[in-house]
Amino acid sequence: MNRSGHVATAMLCGSLALHFMPGVPMKDAVALLVGASIGGLLPDLDHKTSTLSNKVQFSASVRKRFKATSGLFGLLGVIMYLGNLESHLWALLAALACAAAANTRMLILSGSGALLVSWYILQPVHWIVLLLGFALLIMPFVKHRGIIHSPEFALALSAGGLTLVLPDPTHLLVVGLLAGWWAHLAGDALTAEGISSALFPRLKVALHLIHNGGAAEKCIAAASWLLSVCLWANMYL
């Protein structure tokens, strides 16, 4: 599924969650729905050009220029070093800076993961911190629709999220994130690529019912929004 399909189905799952949680104030319901919309996109952080990945990196053309510039500065630095020119360090630092700019997604995701893992090691916190840290740490290096898209990871994420002791509306935000995450996996299971088990890679669910951006996905998205609005109206009007 594309972004619009994932957001629509995630909102429907979030709305269904609210339907089975009567009495939730509207302001807290908004937190759950915001969480659902974000959760519907989060699994695609393992895709190099997904909507969220593009929020933490430059465009492909700019990254290409940074890589080329990094190579030129690196070559210049080596030549200057061989020529015993003291300014070779500046050229090498410029090469590193350009290389970092070309790989901001990897640095941000893996760096955040390393911080979370370090936090878990240095201070006793909930084990979901370690899970999230590990996921972010490996995110830039795993294949799309691999372990991050597996039902096992979603189950572990759900177990951790639902055992957190949090006040509302933060708790409902987490519920929304989990609802959106599962909606994302369900949507991908409808495609030809499908989703696979992390423990049993040959176990795959690919229903071949929709194509990314196709008419079927657009119909599902439209129906999801319509049903969501009907559920909101029933609960709050």
PDB file of N, CA and C in Angstrom, residues 11 53 55 77 80 82 104 112 116 128 144 157 161 165 178 201 205 210:
ATOM      1  N   MET A  11      -6.480   4.873  10.270  1.00  0.00           N
ATOM      2  CA  MET A  11      -7.518   5.670  10.920  1.00  0.00           C
ATOM      3  C   MET A  11      -8.760   4.829  11.191  1.00  0.00           C
ATOM      4  N   SER A  53      10.968   8.190   5.922  1.00  0.00           N
ATOM      5  CA  SER A  53      12.411   8.198   5.673  1.00  0.00           C
ATOM      6  C   SER A  53      12.836   9.486   4.981  1.00  0.00           C
ATOM      7  N   LYS A  55      11.668  12.281   5.447  1.00  0.00           N
ATOM      8  CA  LYS A  55      11.648  13.395   6.400  1.00  0.00           C
ATOM      9  C   LYS A  55      12.985  13.549   7.115  1.00  0.00           C
ATOM     10  N   GLY A  77      42.060  15.661  -0.096  1.00  0.00           N
ATOM     11  CA  GLY A  77      42.753  15.524   1.183  1.00  0.00           C
ATOM     12  C   GLY A  77      43.919  14.559   1.095  1.00  0.00           C
ATOM     13  N   MET A  80      46.727  16.256  -0.827  1.00  0.00           N
ATOM     14  CA  MET A  80      47.376  17.269   0.003  1.00  0.00           C
ATOM     15  C   MET A  80      48.238  16.616   1.084  1.00  0.00           C
ATOM     16  N   LEU A  82      49.773  13.696   0.821  1.00  0.00           N
ATOM     17  CA  LEU A  82      50.976  13.198   0.155  1.00  0.00           C
ATOM     18  C   LEU A  82      51.933  14.326  -0.199  1.00  0.00           C
ATOM     19  N   THR A 104      22.145  11.032   6.325  1.00  0.00           N
ATOM     20  CA  THR A 104      21.464  11.506   7.542  1.00  0.00           C
ATOM     21  C   THR A 104      20.456  10.478   8.062  1.00  0.00           C
ATOM     22  N   SER A 112      19.783   7.267  17.108  1.00  0.00           N
ATOM     23  CA  SER A 112      18.685   7.235  18.086  1.00  0.00           C
ATOM     24  C   SER A 112      18.592   5.861  18.734  1.00  0.00           C
ATOM     25  N   LEU A 116      18.944   4.823  22.770  1.00  0.00           N
ATOM     26  CA  LEU A 116      17.930   4.076  23.522  1.00  0.00           C
ATOM     27  C   LEU A 116      18.526   2.825  24.158  1.00  0.00           C
ATOM     28  N   ILE A 128      10.727  -2.305  26.519  1.00  0.00           N
ATOM     29  CA  ILE A 128      10.370  -1.833  25.188  1.00  0.00           C
ATOM     30  C   ILE A 128      11.372  -0.797  24.681  1.00  0.00           C
ATOM     31  N   HIS A 144      13.525  -4.038   3.248  1.00  0.00           N
ATOM     32  CA  HIS A 144      12.136  -3.597   3.393  1.00  0.00           C
ATOM     33  C   HIS A 144      11.223  -4.811   3.510  1.00  0.00           C
ATOM     34  N   LEU A 157       6.097  -5.534  20.048  1.00  0.00           N
ATOM     35  CA  LEU A 157       5.828  -4.107  20.209  1.00  0.00           C
ATOM     36  C   LEU A 157       4.517  -3.891  20.962  1.00  0.00           C
ATOM     37  N   GLY A 161       4.094  -2.099  24.497  1.00  0.00           N
ATOM     38  CA  GLY A 161       3.306  -0.873  24.558  1.00  0.00           C
ATOM     39  C   GLY A 161       2.127  -0.956  25.500  1.00  0.00           C
ATOM     40  N   VAL A 165       2.813   1.695  31.839  1.00  0.00           N
ATOM     41  CA  VAL A 165       1.874   2.416  32.708  1.00  0.00           C
ATOM     42  C   VAL A 165       1.988   3.901  32.384  1.00  0.00           C
ATOM     43  N   LEU A 178      -0.159   1.429  17.971  1.00  0.00           N
ATOM     44  CA  LEU A 178      -0.205  -0.020  17.768  1.00  0.00           C
ATOM     45  C   LEU A 178      -1.304  -0.402  16.772  1.00  0.00           C
ATOM     46  N   PRO A 201      10.893 -17.498   7.750  1.00  0.00           N
ATOM     47  CA  PRO A 201      10.848 -16.621   6.574  1.00  0.00           C
ATOM     48  C   PRO A 201      10.026 -17.167   5.407  1.00  0.00           C
ATOM     49  N   VAL A 205       2.450 -14.174   3.942  1.00  0.00           N
ATOM     50  CA  VAL A 205       1.062 -13.861   3.614  1.00  0.00           C
ATOM     51  C   VAL A 205       1.080 -12.792   2.527  1.00  0.00           C
ATOM     52  N   ILE A 210      -4.499  -6.420  -4.093  1.00  0.00           N
ATOM     53  CA  ILE A 210      -4.362  -5.022  -4.527  1.00  0.00           C
ATOM     54  C   ILE A 210      -2.958  -4.767  -5.053  1.00  0.00           C
TER      55      ILE A 210
END
